[in-house]
Amino acid sequence: MCGIVGYVGHRNSADVLVNALTRLEYRGYDSAGIAVFENDKISVAKSKGKLKDLVDKMDREGKPQGISGIGHTRWATHGEPSDINSHPHSGAKVTLVHNGIIENYKELKEFLEKQGRSFLSDTDTEVVAQLLDYYYSHIKEPVKAIIETTQELKGSFALGIVFEDFPNKVFAVRRESPLIIGIGKDENFIASDVPAIIQYTKDYYLLEHDEIAVLEQKRVRIFDIHYQPVKKELKTADWDVDAVGKGGYPHYMIKEINEQPTAIKNTVLPRIKDGVPCLDECNINPEVLKNIKNIYIVACGSAMHSGMVGKYVIEEIARTAVTVDIASEFRYRNPIVGKGDLIIIVSQSGETADSLAAMRLAKQKGAKTLAIVNAMGSTIAREADMLIYTHAGPEISVASTKAYMVQLSVMYLFAFELAFAKGQIDEEKYRYLTSKLLETPEMVEKVIEHTTEISQKISTKLLTADSLLYIGRGLDYALSMEGSLKLKEISYIHSESYAAGELKHGTISLITKGMPVIAVATQSSIYEKTVSNIKEVKARGAKVIMICREGNDVPKDIADYVLKIPNFEEILLPMLVCVPLQLIAYYTAVQRGNDVDQPRNLAKSVTVE
Ligand code: G6P
């Protein structure tokens, strides 16, 4: 999704803005632009394509020189990616960048056209620029004009704004879409996310809904919607610039796969007290847990898939019913939830529009909400009744790996505590399961080491496939969903995940000679059943890649490749098995020459519906 940055300071602002935008590339975008105060005039440079295209254009046509400005990476919503539709957009005196969607832009555009204003682009953003310019032309005071404008807007927005009459000041305002204000020494920043500014400062304010920030080189003022000054708490990011670099790896994705053992440790260890999970600091205690009737896990993408694993685990050991819902479905189907139900919202970014809306709906209906979120201070984190932060650190690659992994680890922490609180497991089992969870970082490390080569080899067999299937039962099926998503996202090869037992009800007709089928069979109670399903696809010509456990008796001739995972506590195996699934997707995408970290059409943080 779109990324916003802004700068006022002592450096060359075009360079700072481009650097900061580079750190937001992970969000996904298809054009970029900046506006810089050059000799007290606003100078705009923008281009379709990647930041490199913008930089090349500035090298050819001249880079605006100045110490303040705003910048933007655009993920097209209204109007195709083009130079014209790229941000910044301007009115006579106002230039701005926008992240979000203005729902009533058509009505506003009609109103402005009646006032004699005309538009160059197809965007909703240009309407905001013209509307602000309209109010500013009457009110002549920037903050008041911003307040007046935002009151007219319906939808979501984070705006970075410059006014030609106020050189070297940057204004910002937000509703729904995230925005932070970075505080440096003699320089200040705005950004959609902390990674954008971490190379300059770790200190920042979180801008709240409808707050307006006014940035100058040596001071930042924040006002509420009534133009009253607001005092903010200064936050400090607890990771540094290395966390947002590639650290010698060719891609963020493979770096993040390798960071998984550390991410699990950072997430799990602080939540263990006297050998068992303790989620008190998250506002969760045994009393709350005992009274939960039904659980709904609501999320999008990989986060939803972590919920699928969570469902199997919670139902198995805590004997509590769990429904997993896609957030965009949940929010529009008038779900039957209410008092006594727990809605778990899982989100890496904490800003996903559908997940946030689903959480608000659940709250409205009287259910308790628990957020499992990676991004500190994000909207979902702030609005949930209970909160468990995952500590994956910044995840830059669009395809989620370490964030998904730590979401799994939290599912286990939660399930164990719930199972004990509900009297479904005794203390001995509780301690035993927790001790096993504590072994997972080491096990994951081993699996990365042992499965990299074979995953690489398997990926060479997938390169030319038009389509493939992932099959499994139970927890293996839940994992297959994530394996299949990973492959689709970055290799662009079509794949489906299917419950192995359901294949023969239709999907098996797709199997033709040589079609790859990745069969996950790690759960002992259903191993033989999955093996039978593997035989069925093998008999129809499939090329079978089987993932099972060391020591499994693999019948002769049912698999073309067998990838074995070390034996480990069965219920925890998803944390191990997801590793080769990630690696297979990664190496397939690399060999197909794809942009692994920023796959086409995708965005990391989906802040619009
Ligand atoms: C996007 C990303 C996925 C992610 C999903 C949910 O689609 O590309 O990788 O799983 O959003 O994001 P969240 O931030 O809520 O976990």
PDB file of C-alpha atoms in Angstrom, residues 179-420:
ATOM      1  CA  LEU A 179       1.342   7.877  10.357  1.00  0.00           C
ATOM      2  CA  ILE A 180       4.219   8.550  12.704  1.00  0.00           C
ATOM      3  CA  ILE A 181       6.166  11.714  13.404  1.00  0.00           C
ATOM      4  CA  GLY A 182       9.920  11.099  13.700  1.00  0.00           C
ATOM      5  CA  ILE A 183      11.834  13.372  16.034  1.00  0.00           C
ATOM      6  CA  GLY A 184      15.519  13.982  15.285  1.00  0.00           C
ATOM      7  CA  LYS A 185      18.108  16.588  16.227  1.00  0.00           C
ATOM      8  CA  ASP A 186      17.363  19.680  14.162  1.00  0.00           C
ATOM      9  CA  GLU A 187      15.318  17.534  11.806  1.00  0.00           C
ATOM     10  CA  ASN A 188      11.880  16.003  11.912  1.00  0.00           C
ATOM     11  CA  PHE A 189      10.059  13.455   9.796  1.00  0.00           C
ATOM     12  CA  ILE A 190       6.720  11.984   8.924  1.00  0.00           C
ATOM     13  CA  ALA A 191       6.394   8.388   7.778  1.00  0.00           C
ATOM     14  CA  SER A 192       3.884   5.595   7.331  1.00  0.00           C
ATOM     15  CA  ASP A 193       6.069   3.290   9.363  1.00  0.00           C
ATOM     16  CA  VAL A 194       9.177   3.343  11.580  1.00  0.00           C
ATOM     17  CA  PRO A 195      11.559   1.567   9.136  1.00  0.00           C
ATOM     18  CA  ALA A 196      11.393   4.637   6.871  1.00  0.00           C
ATOM     19  CA  ILE A 197      13.175   6.857   9.383  1.00  0.00           C
ATOM     20  CA  ILE A 198      15.144   4.434  11.550  1.00  0.00           C
ATOM     21  CA  GLN A 199      18.426   5.371   9.860  1.00  0.00           C
ATOM     22  CA  TYR A 200      17.905   8.956  11.080  1.00  0.00           C
ATOM     23  CA  THR A 201      16.109   8.588  14.397  1.00  0.00           C
ATOM     24  CA  LYS A 202      14.508   5.989  16.653  1.00  0.00           C
ATOM     25  CA  ASP A 203      12.246   8.485  18.436  1.00  0.00           C
ATOM     26  CA  TYR A 204       8.746   9.105  17.244  1.00  0.00           C
ATOM     27  CA  TYR A 205       5.194  10.090  18.115  1.00  0.00           C
ATOM     28  CA  LEU A 206       2.173   8.120  17.008  1.00  0.00           C
ATOM     29  CA  LEU A 207      -0.317  10.459  15.409  1.00  0.00           C
ATOM     30  CA  GLU A 208      -3.885   9.669  16.508  1.00  0.00           C
ATOM     31  CA  HIS A 209      -7.048   9.946  14.432  1.00  0.00           C
ATOM     32  CA  ASP A 210      -7.728  13.494  13.244  1.00  0.00           C
ATOM     33  CA  GLU A 211      -4.632  14.938  14.904  1.00  0.00           C
ATOM     34  CA  ILE A 212      -2.672  17.465  12.888  1.00  0.00           C
ATOM     35  CA  ALA A 213       1.104  17.784  13.073  1.00  0.00           C
ATOM     36  CA  VAL A 214       3.099  20.844  12.047  1.00  0.00           C
ATOM     37  CA  LEU A 215       6.774  20.114  11.526  1.00  0.00           C
ATOM     38  CA  GLU A 216       9.587  22.625  11.396  1.00  0.00           C
ATOM     39  CA  GLN A 217      13.317  22.034  11.574  1.00  0.00           C
ATOM     40  CA  LYS A 218      13.530  22.617  15.334  1.00  0.00           C
ATOM     41  CA  ARG A 219      10.043  21.907  16.584  1.00  0.00           C
ATOM     42  CA  VAL A 220       6.960  19.789  16.106  1.00  0.00           C
ATOM     43  CA  ARG A 221       3.502  20.862  17.215  1.00  0.00           C
ATOM     44  CA  ILE A 222       0.481  18.602  17.328  1.00  0.00           C
ATOM     45  CA  PHE A 223      -3.127  19.782  17.449  1.00  0.00           C
ATOM     46  CA  ASP A 224      -6.478  18.112  17.859  1.00  0.00           C
ATOM     47  CA  ILE A 225      -9.495  18.674  15.638  1.00  0.00           C
ATOM     48  CA  HIS A 226     -10.419  21.751  17.732  1.00  0.00           C
ATOM     49  CA  TYR A 227      -6.975  23.271  17.106  1.00  0.00           C
ATOM     50  CA  GLN A 228      -5.963  22.644  20.705  1.00  0.00           C
ATOM     51  CA  PRO A 229      -2.335  21.623  21.333  1.00  0.00           C
ATOM     52  CA  VAL A 230      -1.867  17.925  22.191  1.00  0.00           C
ATOM     53  CA  LYS A 231       0.950  16.560  24.346  1.00  0.00           C
ATOM     54  CA  LYS A 232       2.284  13.248  23.097  1.00  0.00           C
ATOM     55  CA  GLU A 233       4.304  10.476  24.612  1.00  0.00           C
ATOM     56  CA  LEU A 234       7.625  10.014  22.815  1.00  0.00           C
ATOM     57  CA  LYS A 235       8.183   6.414  21.754  1.00  0.00           C
ATOM     58  CA  THR A 236      11.504   4.799  20.924  1.00  0.00           C
ATOM     59  CA  ALA A 237      11.887   1.926  18.466  1.00  0.00           C
ATOM     60  CA  ASP A 238      13.658  -0.981  20.133  1.00  0.00           C
ATOM     61  CA  TRP A 239      15.494  -2.140  17.018  1.00  0.00           C
ATOM     62  CA  ASP A 240      18.065  -0.401  14.888  1.00  0.00           C
ATOM     63  CA  VAL A 241      18.964   0.148  11.293  1.00  0.00           C
ATOM     64  CA  ASP A 242      20.496  -3.348  10.872  1.00  0.00           C
ATOM     65  CA  ALA A 243      17.048  -4.799  11.440  1.00  0.00           C
ATOM     66  CA  VAL A 244      15.828  -3.159   8.249  1.00  0.00           C
ATOM     67  CA  GLY A 245      18.834  -4.073   6.079  1.00  0.00           C
ATOM     68  CA  LYS A 246      19.438  -7.318   4.196  1.00  0.00           C
ATOM     69  CA  GLY A 247      22.406  -8.231   6.406  1.00  0.00           C
ATOM     70  CA  GLY A 248      24.334  -9.876   3.584  1.00  0.00           C
ATOM     71  CA  TYR A 249      21.413 -11.998   2.339  1.00  0.00           C
ATOM     72  CA  PRO A 250      20.298 -11.636  -1.292  1.00  0.00           C
ATOM     73  CA  HIS A 251      16.685 -11.033  -0.272  1.00  0.00           C
ATOM     74  CA  TYR A 252      14.777  -9.991   2.828  1.00  0.00           C
ATOM     75  CA  MET A 253      12.696 -13.133   2.579  1.00  0.00           C
ATOM     76  CA  ILE A 254      15.616 -15.506   3.095  1.00  0.00           C
ATOM     77  CA  LYS A 255      17.023 -13.246   5.813  1.00  0.00           C
ATOM     78  CA  GLU A 256      13.678 -13.365   7.577  1.00  0.00           C
ATOM     79  CA  ILE A 257      13.413 -17.154   7.212  1.00  0.00           C
ATOM     80  CA  ASN A 258      16.778 -17.360   8.955  1.00  0.00           C
ATOM     81  CA  GLU A 259      15.682 -14.954  11.673  1.00  0.00           C
ATOM     82  CA  GLN A 260      12.872 -17.269  12.744  1.00  0.00           C
ATOM     83  CA  PRO A 261      14.634 -18.995  15.645  1.00  0.00           C
ATOM     84  CA  THR A 262      15.460 -15.611  17.194  1.00  0.00           C
ATOM     85  CA  ALA A 263      11.971 -14.304  16.532  1.00  0.00           C
ATOM     86  CA  ILE A 264      10.446 -17.290  18.356  1.00  0.00           C
ATOM     87  CA  LYS A 265      12.777 -16.794  21.318  1.00  0.00           C
ATOM     88  CA  ASN A 266      11.935 -13.088  21.510  1.00  0.00           C
ATOM     89  CA  THR A 267       8.236 -13.857  21.392  1.00  0.00           C
ATOM     90  CA  VAL A 268       8.016 -16.882  23.675  1.00  0.00           C
ATOM     91  CA  LEU A 269      10.684 -16.409  26.351  1.00  0.00           C
ATOM     92  CA  PRO A 270       9.300 -13.228  27.928  1.00  0.00           C
ATOM     93  CA  ARG A 271       5.917 -14.995  28.301  1.00  0.00           C
ATOM     94  CA  ILE A 272       7.221 -17.951  30.301  1.00  0.00           C
ATOM     95  CA  LYS A 273       7.154 -17.770  34.093  1.00  0.00           C
ATOM     96  CA  ASP A 274       8.100 -20.715  36.307  1.00  0.00           C
ATOM     97  CA  GLY A 275       8.076 -23.041  33.327  1.00  0.00           C
ATOM     98  CA  VAL A 276       4.578 -22.246  32.036  1.00  0.00           C
ATOM     99  CA  PRO A 277       3.032 -19.509  29.866  1.00  0.00           C
ATOM    100  CA  CYS A 278       2.059 -16.318  31.644  1.00  0.00           C
ATOM    101  CA  LEU A 279       0.032 -13.864  29.602  1.00  0.00           C
ATOM    102  CA  ASP A 280      -0.950 -11.588  32.512  1.00  0.00           C
ATOM    103  CA  GLU A 281       0.793  -8.563  31.033  1.00  0.00           C
ATOM    104  CA  CYS A 282      -1.378  -9.038  27.942  1.00  0.00           C
ATOM    105  CA  ASN A 283      -4.471  -8.668  30.102  1.00  0.00           C
ATOM    106  CA  ILE A 284      -5.168 -12.391  29.818  1.00  0.00           C
ATOM    107  CA  ASN A 285      -5.491 -14.438  32.970  1.00  0.00           C
ATOM    108  CA  PRO A 286      -6.985 -17.813  33.816  1.00  0.00           C
ATOM    109  CA  GLU A 287     -10.249 -16.212  35.016  1.00  0.00           C
ATOM    110  CA  VAL A 288     -10.786 -14.552  31.625  1.00  0.00           C
ATOM    111  CA  LEU A 289      -9.893 -17.789  29.842  1.00  0.00           C
ATOM    112  CA  LYS A 290     -12.187 -20.020  31.874  1.00  0.00           C
ATOM    113  CA  ASN A 291     -15.225 -18.058  30.807  1.00  0.00           C
ATOM    114  CA  ILE A 292     -14.647 -18.119  27.070  1.00  0.00           C
ATOM    115  CA  LYS A 293     -17.437 -19.899  25.165  1.00  0.00           C
ATOM    116  CA  ASN A 294     -16.484 -19.817  21.500  1.00  0.00           C
ATOM    117  CA  ILE A 295     -13.395 -18.542  19.787  1.00  0.00           C
ATOM    118  CA  TYR A 296     -13.246 -16.898  16.387  1.00  0.00           C
ATOM    119  CA  ILE A 297      -9.895 -16.278  14.764  1.00  0.00           C
ATOM    120  CA  VAL A 298     -10.275 -13.546  12.185  1.00  0.00           C
ATOM    121  CA  ALA A 299      -7.486 -12.368   9.898  1.00  0.00           C
ATOM    122  CA  CYS A 300      -6.234 -12.123   6.299  1.00  0.00           C
ATOM    123  CA  GLY A 301      -3.577 -13.938   4.288  1.00  0.00           C
ATOM    124  CA  SER A 302      -0.818 -15.695   6.187  1.00  0.00           C
ATOM    125  CA  ALA A 303      -2.140 -14.380   9.483  1.00  0.00           C
ATOM    126  CA  MET A 304      -5.407 -16.205   8.761  1.00  0.00           C
ATOM    127  CA  HIS A 305      -3.428 -19.349   7.997  1.00  0.00           C
ATOM    128  CA  SER A 306      -1.729 -19.140  11.378  1.00  0.00           C
ATOM    129  CA  GLY A 307      -5.275 -19.115  12.724  1.00  0.00           C
ATOM    130  CA  MET A 308      -5.995 -22.356  10.862  1.00  0.00           C
ATOM    131  CA  VAL A 309      -3.158 -24.014  12.758  1.00  0.00           C
ATOM    132  CA  GLY A 310      -4.438 -22.326  15.928  1.00  0.00           C
ATOM    133  CA  LYS A 311      -7.874 -23.850  15.395  1.00  0.00           C
ATOM    134  CA  TYR A 312      -6.541 -27.411  15.238  1.00  0.00           C
ATOM    135  CA  VAL A 313      -4.293 -26.856  18.237  1.00  0.00           C
ATOM    136  CA  ILE A 314      -6.852 -25.100  20.456  1.00  0.00           C
ATOM    137  CA  GLU A 315      -9.619 -27.560  19.637  1.00  0.00           C
ATOM    138  CA  GLU A 316      -7.313 -30.515  20.177  1.00  0.00           C
ATOM    139  CA  ILE A 317      -5.871 -29.582  23.520  1.00  0.00           C
ATOM    140  CA  ALA A 318      -8.240 -26.990  25.004  1.00  0.00           C
ATOM    141  CA  ARG A 319     -11.423 -28.592  23.650  1.00  0.00           C
ATOM    142  CA  THR A 320     -12.881 -25.183  22.818  1.00  0.00           C
ATOM    143  CA  ALA A 321     -14.648 -24.578  19.512  1.00  0.00           C
ATOM    144  CA  VAL A 322     -12.763 -22.331  17.127  1.00  0.00           C
ATOM    145  CA  THR A 323     -14.027 -20.825  13.883  1.00  0.00           C
ATOM    146  CA  VAL A 324     -11.495 -19.299  11.522  1.00  0.00           C
ATOM    147  CA  ASP A 325     -12.786 -16.488   9.401  1.00  0.00           C
ATOM    148  CA  ILE A 326     -11.422 -14.392   6.583  1.00  0.00           C
ATOM    149  CA  ALA A 327     -11.765 -10.838   7.892  1.00  0.00           C
ATOM    150  CA  SER A 328     -13.337  -9.472   4.708  1.00  0.00           C
ATOM    151  CA  GLU A 329     -16.040 -12.161   4.940  1.00  0.00           C
ATOM    152  CA  PHE A 330     -16.607 -11.904   8.673  1.00  0.00           C
ATOM    153  CA  ARG A 331     -17.235  -8.184   8.599  1.00  0.00           C
ATOM    154  CA  TYR A 332     -20.018  -8.339   6.016  1.00  0.00           C
ATOM    155  CA  ARG A 333     -21.944 -11.417   7.053  1.00  0.00           C
ATOM    156  CA  ASN A 334     -23.475 -10.224  10.280  1.00  0.00           C
ATOM    157  CA  PRO A 335     -21.620 -12.862  12.298  1.00  0.00           C
ATOM    158  CA  ILE A 336     -23.277 -14.491  15.290  1.00  0.00           C
ATOM    159  CA  VAL A 337     -20.893 -13.399  18.004  1.00  0.00           C
ATOM    160  CA  GLY A 338     -21.468 -11.688  21.307  1.00  0.00           C
ATOM    161  CA  LYS A 339     -20.889 -11.760  25.032  1.00  0.00           C
ATOM    162  CA  GLY A 340     -18.795 -14.708  26.145  1.00  0.00           C
ATOM    163  CA  ASP A 341     -17.112 -15.105  22.754  1.00  0.00           C
ATOM    164  CA  LEU A 342     -13.495 -14.302  22.106  1.00  0.00           C
ATOM    165  CA  ILE A 343     -12.417 -12.856  18.761  1.00  0.00           C
ATOM    166  CA  ILE A 344      -8.723 -13.254  18.074  1.00  0.00           C
ATOM    167  CA  ILE A 345      -7.486 -10.841  15.431  1.00  0.00           C
ATOM    168  CA  VAL A 346      -4.119 -11.794  13.991  1.00  0.00           C
ATOM    169  CA  SER A 347      -2.141  -9.226  12.045  1.00  0.00           C
ATOM    170  CA  GLN A 348       1.502  -8.571  11.336  1.00  0.00           C
ATOM    171  CA  SER A 349       0.986  -4.908  10.480  1.00  0.00           C
ATOM    172  CA  GLY A 350      -1.873  -4.233  12.870  1.00  0.00           C
ATOM    173  CA  GLU A 351      -3.329  -1.979  10.185  1.00  0.00           C
ATOM    174  CA  THR A 352      -5.076  -4.353   7.769  1.00  0.00           C
ATOM    175  CA  ALA A 353      -8.350  -2.588   6.985  1.00  0.00           C
ATOM    176  CA  ASP A 354     -10.564  -5.699   6.940  1.00  0.00           C
ATOM    177  CA  SER A 355      -9.079  -7.133  10.137  1.00  0.00           C
ATOM    178  CA  LEU A 356      -9.508  -3.817  11.910  1.00  0.00           C
ATOM    179  CA  ALA A 357     -13.121  -3.511  10.762  1.00  0.00           C
ATOM    180  CA  ALA A 358     -13.809  -7.104  11.853  1.00  0.00           C
ATOM    181  CA  MET A 359     -12.403  -6.352  15.292  1.00  0.00           C
ATOM    182  CA  ARG A 360     -14.503  -3.220  15.679  1.00  0.00           C
ATOM    183  CA  LEU A 361     -17.606  -5.133  14.641  1.00  0.00           C
ATOM    184  CA  ALA A 362     -16.912  -7.896  17.167  1.00  0.00           C
ATOM    185  CA  LYS A 363     -16.483  -5.299  19.915  1.00  0.00           C
ATOM    186  CA  GLN A 364     -19.726  -3.633  18.942  1.00  0.00           C
ATOM    187  CA  LYS A 365     -21.470  -6.975  19.283  1.00  0.00           C
ATOM    188  CA  GLY A 366     -20.176  -7.364  22.802  1.00  0.00           C
ATOM    189  CA  ALA A 367     -17.453  -9.958  22.212  1.00  0.00           C
ATOM    190  CA  LYS A 368     -14.021  -9.685  23.826  1.00  0.00           C
ATOM    191  CA  THR A 369     -11.162  -9.073  21.430  1.00  0.00           C
ATOM    192  CA  LEU A 370      -7.603 -10.324  21.596  1.00  0.00           C
ATOM    193  CA  ALA A 371      -5.083  -8.992  19.086  1.00  0.00           C
ATOM    194  CA  ILE A 372      -1.949 -10.864  18.087  1.00  0.00           C
ATOM    195  CA  VAL A 373       0.060  -8.146  16.389  1.00  0.00           C
ATOM    196  CA  ASN A 374       3.651  -7.524  15.356  1.00  0.00           C
ATOM    197  CA  ALA A 375       3.718  -3.759  14.763  1.00  0.00           C
ATOM    198  CA  MET A 376       3.958  -1.852  18.017  1.00  0.00           C
ATOM    199  CA  GLY A 377       1.392   0.857  18.548  1.00  0.00           C
ATOM    200  CA  SER A 378      -0.597  -0.084  15.455  1.00  0.00           C
ATOM    201  CA  THR A 379      -4.325   0.562  15.381  1.00  0.00           C
ATOM    202  CA  ILE A 380      -5.398  -3.043  15.973  1.00  0.00           C
ATOM    203  CA  ALA A 381      -2.953  -3.274  18.878  1.00  0.00           C
ATOM    204  CA  ARG A 382      -4.337  -0.122  20.413  1.00  0.00           C
ATOM    205  CA  GLU A 383      -7.998  -0.911  20.057  1.00  0.00           C
ATOM    206  CA  ALA A 384      -8.074  -4.550  21.204  1.00  0.00           C
ATOM    207  CA  ASP A 385      -9.218  -5.492  24.725  1.00  0.00           C
ATOM    208  CA  MET A 386      -6.271  -7.855  25.104  1.00  0.00           C
ATOM    209  CA  LEU A 387      -3.010  -7.819  23.225  1.00  0.00           C
ATOM    210  CA  ILE A 388      -0.144 -10.213  22.620  1.00  0.00           C
ATOM    211  CA  TYR A 389       2.703  -8.660  20.675  1.00  0.00           C
ATOM    212  CA  THR A 390       4.717 -10.995  18.524  1.00  0.00           C
ATOM    213  CA  HIS A 391       8.354  -9.948  18.489  1.00  0.00           C
ATOM    214  CA  ALA A 392       9.400 -10.795  14.957  1.00  0.00           C
ATOM    215  CA  GLY A 393      11.039  -7.383  14.454  1.00  0.00           C
ATOM    216  CA  PRO A 394      10.360  -5.578  11.199  1.00  0.00           C
ATOM    217  CA  GLU A 395       9.230  -7.906   8.417  1.00  0.00           C
ATOM    218  CA  ILE A 396      10.115  -6.306   5.112  1.00  0.00           C
ATOM    219  CA  SER A 397       9.489  -9.048   2.561  1.00  0.00           C
ATOM    220  CA  VAL A 398       5.890  -8.951   1.382  1.00  0.00           C
ATOM    221  CA  ALA A 399       5.607 -12.719   1.729  1.00  0.00           C
ATOM    222  CA  SER A 400       5.304 -13.325   5.433  1.00  0.00           C
ATOM    223  CA  THR A 401       7.610 -15.902   7.033  1.00  0.00           C
ATOM    224  CA  LYS A 402       8.899 -14.944  10.463  1.00  0.00           C
ATOM    225  CA  ALA A 403       5.706 -13.067  11.352  1.00  0.00           C
ATOM    226  CA  TYR A 404       3.674 -16.181  10.492  1.00  0.00           C
ATOM    227  CA  MET A 405       6.070 -18.321  12.525  1.00  0.00           C
ATOM    228  CA  VAL A 406       5.724 -16.218  15.658  1.00  0.00           C
ATOM    229  CA  GLN A 407       1.969 -16.078  15.219  1.00  0.00           C
ATOM    230  CA  LEU A 408       2.104 -19.870  15.431  1.00  0.00           C
ATOM    231  CA  SER A 409       4.204 -19.680  18.583  1.00  0.00           C
ATOM    232  CA  VAL A 410       1.609 -17.406  20.198  1.00  0.00           C
ATOM    233  CA  MET A 411      -1.191 -19.780  19.173  1.00  0.00           C
ATOM    234  CA  TYR A 412       0.587 -22.457  21.215  1.00  0.00           C
ATOM    235  CA  LEU A 413       1.207 -20.216  24.221  1.00  0.00           C
ATOM    236  CA  PHE A 414      -2.437 -19.267  24.217  1.00  0.00           C
ATOM    237  CA  ALA A 415      -3.722 -22.796  23.616  1.00  0.00           C
ATOM    238  CA  PHE A 416      -1.617 -24.251  26.444  1.00  0.00           C
ATOM    239  CA  GLU A 417      -2.750 -21.610  28.921  1.00  0.00           C
ATOM    240  CA  LEU A 418      -6.371 -21.989  27.836  1.00  0.00           C
ATOM    241  CA  ALA A 419      -6.214 -25.782  28.056  1.00  0.00           C
ATOM    242  CA  PHE A 420      -4.818 -25.601  31.595  1.00  0.00           C
TER     243      PHE A 420
END
